[in-house]
Amino acid sequence: MLDDEFLKEFGFRLKMYRIKKDYTQAQLGEMVEISEHRISQIENGKCNITLKTVNKLANALQISGVKLFQFEND
């Protein structure tokens, strides 16, 4: 998998779980102390993030961080 594809797939998974929780990008950003714009960039595969940020996002969404990397269908 190419880097760009990986980031897009990760972003898609993040967005899917955010929507399942009925959170806006702004709400999720506030929970993990990053901007709404940054959440949008992540969801659109436009930026790379640290594992610490992945952990914060997973905790805010109340999921295992591994779920954000499971690119196969659930």
CSV table of N, CA, C and O in Angstrom, one decimal:
chain,number,residue,atom,x,y,z
A,1,MET,N,0.9,-1.2,0.0
A,1,MET,CA,0.0,0.0,0.0
A,1,MET,C,0.9,1.2,0.0
A,1,MET,O,1.8,1.3,0.8
A,2,LEU,N,0.6,2.2,-0.9
A,2,LEU,CA,1.4,3.4,-0.9
A,2,LEU,C,1.0,4.3,0.3
A,2,LEU,O,-0.1,4.2,0.9
A,3,ASP,N,1.9,5.2,0.6
A,3,ASP,CA,1.7,6.1,1.8
A,3,ASP,C,0.4,6.9,1.6
A,3,ASP,O,-0.3,7.0,2.6
A,4,ASP,N,0.2,7.5,0.5
A,4,ASP,CA,-1.0,8.3,0.3
A,4,ASP,C,-2.3,7.4,0.5
A,4,ASP,O,-3.3,7.9,1.1
A,5,GLU,N,-2.3,6.2,0.0
A,5,GLU,CA,-3.4,5.3,0.2
A,5,GLU,C,-3.6,5.0,1.6
A,5,GLU,O,-4.8,4.9,2.1
A,6,PHE,N,-2.5,4.7,2.3
A,6,PHE,CA,-2.6,4.4,3.7
A,6,PHE,C,-3.2,5.6,4.5
A,6,PHE,O,-4.1,5.3,5.4
A,7,LEU,N,-2.8,6.8,4.3
A,7,LEU,CA,-3.3,7.9,5.0
A,7,LEU,C,-4.8,8.1,4.7
A,7,LEU,O,-5.6,8.5,5.6
A,8,LYS,N,-5.2,7.9,3.5
A,8,LYS,CA,-6.6,8.1,3.1
A,8,LYS,C,-7.5,7.0,3.8
A,8,LYS,O,-8.5,7.3,4.2
A,9,GLU,N,-7.0,5.8,3.8
A,9,GLU,CA,-7.7,4.7,4.4
A,9,GLU,C,-7.8,5.0,5.9
A,9,GLU,O,-8.9,4.8,6.5
A,10,PHE,N,-6.7,5.4,6.6
A,10,PHE,CA,-6.8,5.7,8.0
A,10,PHE,C,-7.8,6.8,8.2
A,10,PHE,O,-8.6,6.7,9.2
A,11,GLY,N,-7.8,7.9,7.4
A,11,GLY,CA,-8.7,9.0,7.6
A,11,GLY,C,-10.1,8.6,7.4
A,11,GLY,O,-11.0,9.0,8.1
A,12,PHE,N,-10.4,7.7,6.4
A,12,PHE,CA,-11.7,7.1,6.2
A,12,PHE,C,-12.2,6.4,7.5
A,12,PHE,O,-13.3,6.6,7.9
A,13,ARG,N,-11.3,5.6,8.1
A,13,ARG,CA,-11.7,4.8,9.3
A,13,ARG,C,-12.0,5.8,10.4
A,13,ARG,O,-13.0,5.6,11.1
A,14,LEU,N,-11.2,6.8,10.6
A,14,LEU,CA,-11.4,7.8,11.6
A,14,LEU,C,-12.7,8.5,11.4
A,14,LEU,O,-13.5,8.6,12.4
A,15,LYS,N,-13.0,8.9,10.2
A,15,LYS,CA,-14.3,9.6,10.0
A,15,LYS,C,-15.5,8.7,10.2
A,15,LYS,O,-16.5,9.1,10.8
A,16,MET,N,-15.4,7.4,9.8
A,16,MET,CA,-16.4,6.4,10.1
A,16,MET,C,-16.7,6.3,11.6
A,16,MET,O,-17.9,6.4,12.0
A,17,TYR,N,-15.7,6.1,12.4
A,17,TYR,CA,-15.9,6.0,13.8
A,17,TYR,C,-16.4,7.3,14.4
A,17,TYR,O,-17.2,7.3,15.4
A,18,ARG,N,-15.9,8.4,13.9
A,18,ARG,CA,-16.4,9.7,14.4
A,18,ARG,C,-17.9,9.9,14.2
A,18,ARG,O,-18.7,10.3,15.1
A,19,ILE,N,-18.3,9.5,13.0
A,19,ILE,CA,-19.7,9.7,12.6
A,19,ILE,C,-20.6,8.7,13.4
A,19,ILE,O,-21.7,9.0,13.9
A,20,LYS,N,-20.1,7.5,13.7
A,20,LYS,CA,-20.8,6.5,14.5
A,20,LYS,C,-21.1,7.0,15.9
A,20,LYS,O,-22.1,6.7,16.5
A,21,LYS,N,-20.1,7.8,16.4
A,21,LYS,CA,-20.3,8.5,17.7
A,21,LYS,C,-21.1,9.7,17.7
A,21,LYS,O,-21.4,10.3,18.7
A,22,ASP,N,-21.5,10.2,16.5
A,22,ASP,CA,-22.2,11.4,16.2
A,22,ASP,C,-21.5,12.6,16.7
A,22,ASP,O,-22.1,13.6,17.3
A,23,TYR,N,-20.1,12.6,16.5
A,23,TYR,CA,-19.3,13.8,16.9
A,23,TYR,C,-19.0,14.6,15.6
A,23,TYR,O,-18.8,14.0,14.5
A,24,THR,N,-19.0,15.9,15.8
A,24,THR,CA,-18.5,16.8,14.7
A,24,THR,C,-17.0,16.8,14.7
A,24,THR,O,-16.4,16.3,15.7
A,25,GLN,N,-16.4,17.3,13.7
A,25,GLN,CA,-15.0,17.4,13.6
A,25,GLN,C,-14.5,18.3,14.8
A,25,GLN,O,-13.5,18.1,15.4
A,26,ALA,N,-15.3,19.4,15.0
A,26,ALA,CA,-14.9,20.3,16.0
A,26,ALA,C,-15.0,19.7,17.4
A,26,ALA,O,-14.1,19.9,18.2
A,27,GLN,N,-16.0,18.8,17.7
A,27,GLN,CA,-16.1,18.2,19.0
A,27,GLN,C,-15.0,17.2,19.2
A,27,GLN,O,-14.4,17.2,20.3
A,28,LEU,N,-14.6,16.4,18.2
A,28,LEU,CA,-13.5,15.5,18.3
A,28,LEU,C,-12.2,16.2,18.5
A,28,LEU,O,-11.4,15.9,19.4
A,29,GLY,N,-12.0,17.3,17.7
A,29,GLY,CA,-10.8,18.1,17.9
A,29,GLY,C,-10.7,18.7,19.3
A,29,GLY,O,-9.6,18.6,19.9
A,30,GLU,N,-11.8,19.1,19.8
A,30,GLU,CA,-11.7,19.7,21.2
A,30,GLU,C,-11.4,18.6,22.2
A,30,GLU,O,-10.6,18.8,23.1
A,31,MET,N,-11.9,17.4,22.0
A,31,MET,CA,-11.6,16.3,22.9
A,31,MET,C,-10.1,15.9,22.9
A,31,MET,O,-9.6,15.5,24.0
A,32,VAL,N,-9.5,16.0,21.8
A,32,VAL,CA,-8.1,15.6,21.7
A,32,VAL,C,-7.1,16.8,21.6
A,32,VAL,O,-5.9,16.6,21.4
A,33,GLU,N,-7.7,18.0,21.7
A,33,GLU,CA,-6.9,19.2,21.8
A,33,GLU,C,-6.1,19.5,20.5
A,33,GLU,O,-5.0,19.9,20.5
A,34,ILE,N,-6.8,19.3,19.4
A,34,ILE,CA,-6.3,19.7,18.1
A,34,ILE,C,-7.4,20.4,17.3
A,34,ILE,O,-8.6,20.2,17.6
A,35,SER,N,-7.1,21.1,16.3
A,35,SER,CA,-8.1,22.0,15.6
A,35,SER,C,-9.0,21.1,14.7
A,35,SER,O,-8.7,20.0,14.3
A,36,GLU,N,-10.2,21.7,14.5
A,36,GLU,CA,-11.1,21.1,13.6
A,36,GLU,C,-10.5,20.9,12.2
A,36,GLU,O,-10.7,19.9,11.5
A,37,HIS,N,-9.7,21.9,11.8
A,37,HIS,CA,-9.0,21.9,10.5
A,37,HIS,C,-8.1,20.7,10.4
A,37,HIS,O,-8.0,20.0,9.4
A,38,ARG,N,-7.4,20.4,11.5
A,38,ARG,CA,-6.5,19.3,11.6
A,38,ARG,C,-7.2,18.0,11.5
A,38,ARG,O,-6.8,17.0,10.8
A,39,ILE,N,-8.4,17.9,12.1
A,39,ILE,CA,-9.2,16.7,12.0
A,39,ILE,C,-9.6,16.4,10.6
A,39,ILE,O,-9.5,15.3,10.0
A,40,SER,N,-10.0,17.5,9.9
A,40,SER,CA,-10.4,17.4,8.5
A,40,SER,C,-9.2,17.0,7.7
A,40,SER,O,-9.4,16.1,6.8
A,41,GLN,N,-8.0,17.5,7.9
A,41,GLN,CA,-6.8,17.1,7.2
A,41,GLN,C,-6.6,15.6,7.4
A,41,GLN,O,-6.2,14.9,6.4
A,42,ILE,N,-6.7,15.1,8.6
A,42,ILE,CA,-6.4,13.7,8.9
A,42,ILE,C,-7.5,12.8,8.2
A,42,ILE,O,-7.1,11.9,7.5
A,43,GLU,N,-8.7,13.2,8.3
A,43,GLU,CA,-9.8,12.4,7.6
A,43,GLU,C,-9.6,12.4,6.1
A,43,GLU,O,-10.1,11.4,5.5
A,44,ASN,N,-9.0,13.4,5.5
A,44,ASN,CA,-8.9,13.5,4.1
A,44,ASN,C,-7.5,12.9,3.6
A,44,ASN,O,-7.2,13.1,2.5
A,45,GLY,N,-6.7,12.4,4.6
A,45,GLY,CA,-5.5,11.8,4.2
A,45,GLY,C,-4.4,12.8,3.8
A,45,GLY,O,-3.5,12.5,3.1
A,46,LYS,N,-4.5,14.0,4.3
A,46,LYS,CA,-3.6,15.1,4.0
A,46,LYS,C,-2.5,15.3,4.9
A,46,LYS,O,-1.6,16.1,4.7
A,47,CYS,N,-2.5,14.6,6.1
A,47,CYS,CA,-1.3,14.7,7.0
A,47,CYS,C,-1.1,13.5,7.7
A,47,CYS,O,-1.9,12.6,7.9
A,48,ASN,N,0.1,13.3,8.2
A,48,ASN,CA,0.6,12.2,9.0
A,48,ASN,C,0.5,12.6,10.4
A,48,ASN,O,0.8,13.8,10.8
A,49,ILE,N,0.2,11.7,11.3
A,49,ILE,CA,0.1,12.0,12.7
A,49,ILE,C,0.9,11.1,13.5
A,49,ILE,O,1.3,10.0,13.1
A,50,THR,N,1.2,11.4,14.8
A,50,THR,CA,2.0,10.6,15.7
A,50,THR,C,1.1,9.5,16.3
A,50,THR,O,-0.2,9.6,16.3
A,51,LEU,N,1.7,8.5,16.8
A,51,LEU,CA,1.0,7.5,17.5
A,51,LEU,C,0.3,8.0,18.8
A,51,LEU,O,-0.7,7.5,19.2
A,52,LYS,N,0.9,9.0,19.4
A,52,LYS,CA,0.3,9.6,20.5
A,52,LYS,C,-1.1,10.2,20.1
A,52,LYS,O,-2.1,10.1,20.9
A,53,THR,N,-1.1,10.9,19.0
A,53,THR,CA,-2.4,11.4,18.5
A,53,THR,C,-3.4,10.3,18.1
A,53,THR,O,-4.6,10.4,18.4
A,54,VAL,N,-2.9,9.2,17.5
A,54,VAL,CA,-3.8,8.1,17.2
A,54,VAL,C,-4.4,7.6,18.5
A,54,VAL,O,-5.6,7.3,18.6
A,55,ASN,N,-3.6,7.5,19.6
A,55,ASN,CA,-4.1,7.0,20.9
A,55,ASN,C,-5.1,8.0,21.4
A,55,ASN,O,-6.2,7.5,22.0
A,56,LYS,N,-4.9,9.3,21.3
A,56,LYS,CA,-5.9,10.2,21.8
A,56,LYS,C,-7.2,10.1,21.1
A,56,LYS,O,-8.3,10.2,21.7
A,57,LEU,N,-7.1,10.0,19.8
A,57,LEU,CA,-8.3,9.9,18.9
A,57,LEU,C,-9.1,8.6,19.3
A,57,LEU,O,-10.3,8.6,19.5
A,58,ALA,N,-8.4,7.5,19.4
A,58,ALA,CA,-9.0,6.2,19.8
A,58,ALA,C,-9.7,6.3,21.2
A,58,ALA,O,-10.8,5.9,21.3
A,59,ASN,N,-9.0,6.9,22.1
A,59,ASN,CA,-9.6,7.1,23.4
A,59,ASN,C,-10.8,7.9,23.4
A,59,ASN,O,-11.8,7.6,24.0
A,60,ALA,N,-10.8,9.0,22.6
A,60,ALA,CA,-11.9,9.9,22.5
A,60,ALA,C,-13.1,9.2,21.9
A,60,ALA,O,-14.3,9.4,22.2
A,61,LEU,N,-12.8,8.3,20.9
A,61,LEU,CA,-13.9,7.6,20.2
A,61,LEU,C,-14.3,6.3,21.0
A,61,LEU,O,-15.2,5.6,20.5
A,62,GLN,N,-13.6,6.0,22.1
A,62,GLN,CA,-13.8,4.8,22.9
A,62,GLN,C,-13.7,3.5,22.1
A,62,GLN,O,-14.5,2.6,22.2
A,63,ILE,N,-12.6,3.5,21.3
A,63,ILE,CA,-12.3,2.3,20.6
A,63,ILE,C,-10.8,1.9,20.8
A,63,ILE,O,-10.0,2.8,21.2
A,64,SER,N,-10.4,0.7,20.4
A,64,SER,CA,-9.0,0.4,20.4
A,64,SER,C,-8.3,1.1,19.2
A,64,SER,O,-8.9,1.1,18.1
A,65,GLY,N,-7.2,1.6,19.4
A,65,GLY,CA,-6.4,2.2,18.3
A,65,GLY,C,-6.2,1.3,17.2
A,65,GLY,O,-6.2,1.7,16.0
A,66,VAL,N,-6.2,0.0,17.4
A,66,VAL,CA,-6.0,-1.0,16.3
A,66,VAL,C,-7.1,-0.9,15.3
A,66,VAL,O,-6.9,-1.1,14.1
A,67,LYS,N,-8.3,-0.6,15.8
A,67,LYS,CA,-9.5,-0.5,14.8
A,67,LYS,C,-9.2,0.6,13.7
A,67,LYS,O,-9.8,0.4,12.6
A,68,LEU,N,-8.5,1.6,14.0
A,68,LEU,CA,-8.2,2.6,13.0
A,68,LEU,C,-7.3,2.1,11.9
A,68,LEU,O,-7.2,2.7,10.9
A,69,PHE,N,-6.6,1.0,12.2
A,69,PHE,CA,-5.7,0.4,11.2
A,69,PHE,C,-6.2,-0.9,10.6
A,69,PHE,O,-5.5,-1.5,9.7
A,70,GLN,N,-7.4,-1.3,10.9
A,70,GLN,CA,-7.9,-2.5,10.3
A,70,GLN,C,-8.7,-2.1,9.0
A,70,GLN,O,-9.8,-1.8,9.0
A,71,PHE,N,-7.9,-2.1,7.9
A,71,PHE,CA,-8.4,-1.6,6.7
A,71,PHE,C,-9.4,-2.6,6.0
A,71,PHE,O,-10.0,-2.2,5.0
A,72,GLU,N,-9.4,-3.8,6.4
A,72,GLU,CA,-10.4,-4.8,5.8
A,72,GLU,C,-11.8,-4.5,6.4
A,72,GLU,O,-11.9,-3.9,7.4
A,73,ASN,N,-12.8,-4.9,5.7
A,73,ASN,CA,-14.1,-4.7,6.2
A,73,ASN,C,-14.3,-5.4,7.5
A,73,ASN,O,-13.8,-6.5,7.8
A,74,ASP,N,-15.1,-4.7,8.4
A,74,ASP,CA,-15.3,-5.3,9.8
A,74,ASP,C,-16.3,-6.5,9.7
A,74,ASP,O,-17.1,-6.6,8.9
